[in-house]
Amino acid sequence: MNTMQKKLYLGMLVLCGVGMAGTAPSMGGSSGGGGGLAEKNFVMAHQNIANYASICLASAACRLTTDQTTLLDKIVRQMPGEGRAEVQLVFDSEKANPGMFYLDGAVRVAKTGGKVGDTIYVNRDMLYTKDASGVTNAMTLPTAVAILVHELGHHHGATDHTALDALGGKVEAYLGQHSQVLDGWLWDVPIRVTAIYPVGNSPKATPLKGFTQVIFSDTDSLFDITPQIEALDVCYEQRTDTFVPAQASFVYNMAWEQHSYYLNHLGDPGPGFKYMRVNADKVATCGANGDTIGGYWIDLLLRLAPDGAVLGIEKVFVEKQVF
Ligand SMILES: [Zn+2]
């Protein structure tokens, strides 16, 4: 390696703090689990990253190169060794702890070491942005996935930050294409519903692997209702005249329910609350019994301010539509 190459290599090495000394937990840090919506998106991204990366790995449309496939596959296979999100992720702040994220002339969003299981430090100061109208936006789940793919890539010997950004960006972009986002902002309701489809490009993909993940968020909380949906995803088995769990399912076509009949049907939520409803279709894979189609009503009990503005989600409950 000549001097020029060496300089370049070192320059890239410090860009996001790979293998830097002094990565002991700082007093200002806090491990995953607490915090606002962006921190919760990071924890959710970490808990599901093997699934999200597998969705990309399973599709040619994610457009990974051979090297990217090899690295992403290593990241997926080694996730059990990385440890739980609540332990591995530490949120800190450059403002509270100057120098913590200052590397190579700029403040960075995250840093980690070079081994599987190393702590990933995330800079809380960069997780929230204000838009032109002064509204604060939390970093989204797909962006948190991109940052984590980058940081986890360092645990497998990858040192090129630009290349890791490219890989994280592909996983993020494909996750966006492979999901449906339903926003409540048209009704001034700060709620977002994200359905992330399982491996397989359509409800008819053979085989469809896994269940659609359905996540509701308000300005500071996440509600993952996938377990409730899975529990309702049953298939009728004629032979035994019983219902058995579906092998996979696809929840799609989510839309806000606008018919007041359906909302009135939910009853009076009481003062300070109101209901909203999301309608969704589904196809469940039932093995030898083929597929079943159907749908869900996903009802939200919302907390209101005295002026009627929606403050957040109190409760989410799922009801199966019987056809
Ligand atoms: Zn990096």
Coordinates of C-alpha atoms and ligand atoms in Angstrom, one line a residue:
M1 CA 0.0 0.0 0.0
N2 CA 1.5 3.3 -1.0
T3 CA 1.2 6.5 1.1
M4 CA -1.6 7.9 -1.0
Q5 CA -3.7 4.7 -0.7
K6 CA -2.9 4.6 3.1
K7 CA -4.1 8.2 3.6
L8 CA -7.3 7.5 1.7
Y9 CA -7.9 4.3 3.6
L10 CA -7.4 6.1 7.0
G11 CA -9.6 9.0 5.9
M12 CA -12.5 6.6 5.1
L13 CA -11.9 4.6 8.3
V14 CA -12.7 7.5 10.6
L15 CA -15.7 8.8 8.7
C16 CA -18.2 7.1 11.0
G17 CA -15.9 6.0 13.8
V18 CA -15.2 2.4 12.9
G19 CA -13.0 0.7 15.5
M20 CA -12.3 4.0 17.3
A21 CA -11.0 3.8 20.8
G22 CA -13.1 5.2 23.6
T23 CA -16.4 3.7 22.8
A24 CA -17.3 3.0 26.4
P25 CA -20.9 4.0 27.3
S26 CA -21.0 7.6 28.2
M27 CA -23.0 9.1 31.1
G28 CA -25.3 10.9 28.6
G29 CA -26.2 7.7 26.8
S30 CA -29.3 5.6 27.3
S31 CA -30.0 2.2 25.9
G32 CA -32.8 1.4 23.5
G33 CA -36.4 1.3 24.4
G34 CA -37.1 4.7 25.8
G35 CA -37.3 8.0 23.9
G36 CA -39.5 9.3 21.2
L37 CA -40.8 8.0 17.9
A38 CA -37.4 8.0 16.2
E39 CA -35.7 6.0 18.9
K40 CA -38.6 3.6 18.8
N41 CA -38.2 3.3 15.0
F42 CA -34.6 2.4 15.6
V43 CA -35.5 -0.3 18.1
M44 CA -38.2 -1.6 15.7
A45 CA -35.6 -1.5 12.8
H46 CA -33.1 -3.5 14.9
Q47 CA -35.6 -6.1 16.0
N48 CA -36.7 -6.8 12.5
I49 CA -33.6 -6.1 10.4
A50 CA -33.1 -9.8 9.5
N51 CA -36.6 -9.8 8.1
Y52 CA -36.2 -6.5 6.3
A53 CA -32.9 -7.5 4.8
S54 CA -34.3 -10.9 3.7
I55 CA -37.1 -9.1 1.8
C56 CA -34.4 -7.3 -0.2
L57 CA -32.2 -10.5 -0.5
A58 CA -35.1 -12.4 -1.9
S59 CA -35.9 -10.0 -4.7
A60 CA -33.9 -9.2 -7.8
A61 CA -35.7 -5.8 -7.8
C62 CA -33.6 -4.8 -4.7
R63 CA -30.7 -4.7 -7.2
L64 CA -27.9 -5.9 -5.0
T65 CA -24.4 -6.6 -6.4
T66 CA -22.7 -9.9 -5.6
D67 CA -20.6 -8.2 -2.9
Q68 CA -23.6 -6.5 -1.4
T69 CA -25.6 -9.8 -1.3
T70 CA -22.7 -11.5 0.5
L71 CA -22.4 -8.8 3.1
L72 CA -26.1 -8.5 3.7
D73 CA -26.5 -12.2 4.0
K74 CA -23.7 -12.2 6.7
I75 CA -25.5 -9.4 8.5
V76 CA -28.7 -11.5 8.6
R77 CA -27.1 -14.7 9.7
Q78 CA -25.1 -13.0 12.5
M79 CA -28.0 -11.0 13.9
P80 CA -28.5 -13.5 16.8
G81 CA -24.9 -12.7 17.9
E82 CA -25.5 -8.9 17.8
G83 CA -27.7 -9.0 20.9
R84 CA -31.0 -7.4 21.7
A85 CA -31.8 -3.9 20.5
E86 CA -32.4 -2.7 24.0
V87 CA -28.8 -3.6 24.8
Q88 CA -26.9 -3.0 21.6
L89 CA -28.4 0.4 20.8
V90 CA -27.2 3.4 22.9
F91 CA -28.7 6.8 22.2
D92 CA -26.5 9.7 23.0
S93 CA -26.3 13.3 22.1
E94 CA -23.4 15.3 20.6
K95 CA -24.9 18.5 22.3
A96 CA -24.9 16.9 25.7
N97 CA -21.6 15.1 25.2
P98 CA -19.5 17.2 22.8
G99 CA -17.1 15.2 20.7
M100 CA -19.0 11.9 21.1
F101 CA -20.1 11.9 17.4
Y102 CA -17.6 14.5 16.0
L103 CA -15.5 12.6 13.5
D104 CA -13.4 13.7 10.6
G105 CA -14.7 17.3 10.6
A106 CA -18.4 16.6 11.0
V107 CA -21.0 15.4 13.5
R108 CA -22.2 11.9 12.6
V109 CA -25.5 10.2 13.1
A110 CA -24.1 6.9 14.4
K111 CA -20.9 5.0 15.2
T112 CA -19.8 1.5 16.2
G113 CA -16.9 -0.8 16.4
G114 CA -15.6 -3.6 14.1
K115 CA -17.0 -6.7 15.8
V116 CA -20.3 -8.5 15.9
G117 CA -22.0 -7.5 19.2
D118 CA -20.3 -4.1 19.4
T119 CA -22.5 -1.3 20.7
I120 CA -24.1 1.0 18.1
Y121 CA -24.2 4.6 19.3
V122 CA -26.9 6.7 17.7
N123 CA -26.8 10.5 17.8
R124 CA -30.2 11.6 19.2
D125 CA -29.6 15.2 18.0
M126 CA -30.0 14.1 14.3
L127 CA -33.1 12.0 14.7
Y128 CA -35.6 14.9 14.5
T129 CA -35.9 17.6 11.9
K130 CA -38.3 20.6 11.6
D131 CA -40.0 21.2 8.3
A132 CA -40.8 24.6 6.8
S133 CA -44.1 24.9 8.8
G134 CA -42.3 24.2 12.1
V135 CA -43.6 20.6 12.5
T136 CA -41.1 18.2 14.0
N137 CA -40.5 15.0 12.0
A138 CA -39.0 11.9 13.5
M139 CA -36.6 9.8 11.5
T140 CA -38.6 7.0 9.8
L141 CA -38.3 3.3 10.1
P142 CA -36.8 2.7 6.6
T143 CA -34.1 5.4 7.3
A144 CA -33.3 3.8 10.6
V145 CA -32.9 0.5 8.7
A146 CA -30.4 2.1 6.3
I147 CA -28.3 3.4 9.1
L148 CA -28.3 0.1 11.0
V149 CA -27.4 -1.8 7.8
H150 CA -24.4 0.6 7.5
E151 CA -23.3 0.2 11.1
L152 CA -23.9 -3.6 11.2
G153 CA -21.8 -3.9 8.0
H154 CA -18.8 -2.5 10.0
H155 CA -19.1 -5.6 12.2
H156 CA -18.2 -7.8 9.3
G157 CA -15.0 -6.0 8.3
A158 CA -16.5 -3.5 5.8
T159 CA -14.7 -0.2 6.1
D160 CA -15.9 1.7 3.1
H161 CA -18.6 4.1 4.5
T162 CA -19.8 5.2 1.0
A163 CA -20.3 1.5 0.0
L164 CA -22.2 0.9 3.2
D165 CA -24.4 3.9 2.6
A166 CA -25.2 2.5 -0.8
L167 CA -26.1 -0.9 0.6
G168 CA -28.2 0.7 3.4
G169 CA -29.9 2.9 0.8
K170 CA -30.9 -0.1 -1.4
V171 CA -32.5 -1.9 1.6
E172 CA -34.3 1.3 2.6
A173 CA -35.6 2.0 -0.9
Y174 CA -36.8 -1.5 -1.5
L175 CA -38.5 -1.6 1.9
G176 CA -40.3 1.6 0.8
Q177 CA -41.5 -0.1 -2.4
H178 CA -42.4 -3.3 -0.6
S179 CA -44.8 -1.6 1.8
Q180 CA -47.9 0.6 2.0
V181 CA -47.9 3.8 4.0
L182 CA -51.2 5.4 5.0
D183 CA -50.9 8.8 6.4
G184 CA -53.5 10.7 8.5
W185 CA -52.1 14.1 7.8
L186 CA -54.8 14.9 5.2
W187 CA -57.2 14.9 8.1
D188 CA -54.7 16.7 10.5
V189 CA -54.3 13.4 12.3
P190 CA -50.7 12.8 13.2
I191 CA -50.9 9.0 12.5
R192 CA -49.2 6.8 10.1
V193 CA -49.9 3.1 9.3
T194 CA -47.2 1.1 7.6
A195 CA -47.8 -2.4 6.2
I196 CA -44.5 -4.2 5.3
Y197 CA -45.2 -7.1 3.0
P198 CA -43.5 -10.4 3.6
V199 CA -41.1 -12.1 1.2
G200 CA -42.8 -12.6 -2.1
N201 CA -44.0 -9.8 -4.4
S202 CA -47.7 -10.3 -4.3
P203 CA -50.5 -12.1 -2.5
K204 CA -50.2 -14.8 -5.2
A205 CA -46.4 -15.2 -4.9
T206 CA -45.5 -18.8 -4.4
P207 CA -44.5 -19.4 -1.8
L208 CA -45.4 -16.3 0.2
K209 CA -43.2 -16.4 3.3
G210 CA -44.3 -14.8 6.5
F211 CA -46.9 -12.3 7.6
T212 CA -47.4 -8.7 6.7
Q213 CA -46.1 -6.5 9.5
V214 CA -48.6 -3.7 10.3
I215 CA -47.4 -0.8 12.4
F216 CA -49.3 2.2 13.6
S217 CA -47.4 5.3 14.9
D218 CA -48.4 8.6 16.4
T219 CA -46.0 11.4 17.3
D220 CA -44.3 9.4 20.0
S221 CA -45.4 5.8 20.0
L222 CA -45.4 2.7 17.9
F223 CA -48.1 0.0 17.9
D224 CA -47.1 -3.2 16.1
I225 CA -50.4 -5.1 15.6
T226 CA -48.9 -8.0 13.6
P227 CA -49.5 -10.5 16.5
Q228 CA -53.2 -9.6 16.6
I229 CA -53.5 -10.0 12.8
E230 CA -51.6 -13.3 12.9
A231 CA -53.9 -14.6 15.6
L232 CA -56.9 -13.9 13.3
D233 CA -55.2 -15.3 10.2
V234 CA -56.9 -18.7 10.2
C235 CA -57.8 -21.1 7.4
Y236 CA -60.9 -23.3 7.3
E237 CA -60.0 -26.9 7.0
Q238 CA -63.0 -28.8 5.5
R239 CA -61.6 -32.3 6.4
T240 CA -61.7 -31.6 10.1
D241 CA -64.2 -28.8 10.1
T242 CA -61.8 -26.6 12.1
F243 CA -59.8 -23.5 11.7
V244 CA -56.0 -23.8 11.6
P245 CA -53.4 -21.1 11.6
A246 CA -52.5 -19.7 8.2
Q247 CA -48.9 -20.3 7.0
A248 CA -48.5 -16.8 5.6
S249 CA -50.6 -13.7 4.8
F250 CA -50.7 -10.5 2.9
V251 CA -52.5 -7.5 4.2
Y252 CA -53.0 -4.8 1.5
N253 CA -55.3 -2.1 0.2
M254 CA -55.4 -0.2 3.4
A255 CA -57.7 2.9 3.4
W256 CA -59.3 5.1 5.9
E257 CA -63.0 4.3 6.5
Q258 CA -65.0 7.3 5.6
H259 CA -68.5 6.0 6.0
S260 CA -70.0 7.4 9.2
Y261 CA -72.2 4.3 9.5
Y262 CA -69.1 2.2 10.4
L263 CA -67.7 4.8 12.8
N264 CA -71.1 5.3 14.6
H265 CA -71.3 1.5 14.8
L266 CA -68.3 1.6 17.2
G267 CA -70.4 3.4 19.7
D268 CA -69.6 6.5 21.8
P269 CA -65.9 6.6 22.8
G270 CA -66.6 9.1 25.6
P271 CA -65.4 12.6 26.1
G272 CA -61.8 13.4 25.0
F273 CA -61.7 10.4 22.5
K274 CA -62.8 9.6 19.0
Y275 CA -62.6 6.6 16.7
M276 CA -61.0 6.2 13.3
R277 CA -61.1 3.0 11.3
V278 CA -58.8 1.5 8.6
N279 CA -60.1 -1.0 6.1
A280 CA -57.7 -3.6 4.8
D281 CA -57.9 -6.6 2.5
K282 CA -56.0 -9.8 3.0
V283 CA -55.0 -13.1 1.4
A284 CA -53.9 -15.9 3.7
T285 CA -51.9 -18.9 2.5
C286 CA -53.6 -22.1 3.6
G287 CA -51.3 -24.8 2.3
A288 CA -53.2 -27.7 0.7
N289 CA -56.4 -25.8 1.3
G290 CA -55.3 -23.0 -1.1
D291 CA -55.8 -19.4 -0.1
T292 CA -58.5 -17.6 1.8
I293 CA -59.4 -14.0 1.1
G294 CA -61.0 -11.6 3.6
G295 CA -60.2 -8.4 5.4
Y296 CA -59.8 -6.5 8.6
W297 CA -61.2 -3.5 10.3
I298 CA -58.5 -1.9 12.3
D299 CA -60.0 0.5 14.8
L300 CA -58.2 3.3 16.6
L301 CA -59.2 4.9 19.8
L302 CA -57.7 8.4 19.6
R303 CA -56.9 10.9 22.4
L304 CA -58.1 14.4 21.8
A305 CA -57.0 17.8 23.0
P306 CA -59.8 20.2 24.4
D307 CA -59.9 21.9 20.9
G308 CA -60.5 18.5 19.3
A309 CA -57.0 18.0 17.8
V310 CA -55.8 14.5 17.8
L311 CA -53.0 14.0 20.4
G312 CA -52.3 10.3 19.8
I313 CA -53.4 6.7 19.7
E314 CA -54.8 5.3 23.0
K315 CA -55.6 1.8 21.7
V316 CA -55.6 -0.2 18.4
F317 CA -57.9 -3.2 18.0
V318 CA -58.4 -5.5 15.1
E319 CA -61.7 -7.0 13.9
K320 CA -62.0 -9.6 11.2
Q321 CA -64.4 -8.9 8.3
V322 CA -66.5 -11.9 7.7
F323 CA -67.4 -12.3 4.0
Ligands
ZN1 ZN -19.5 4.0 8.6

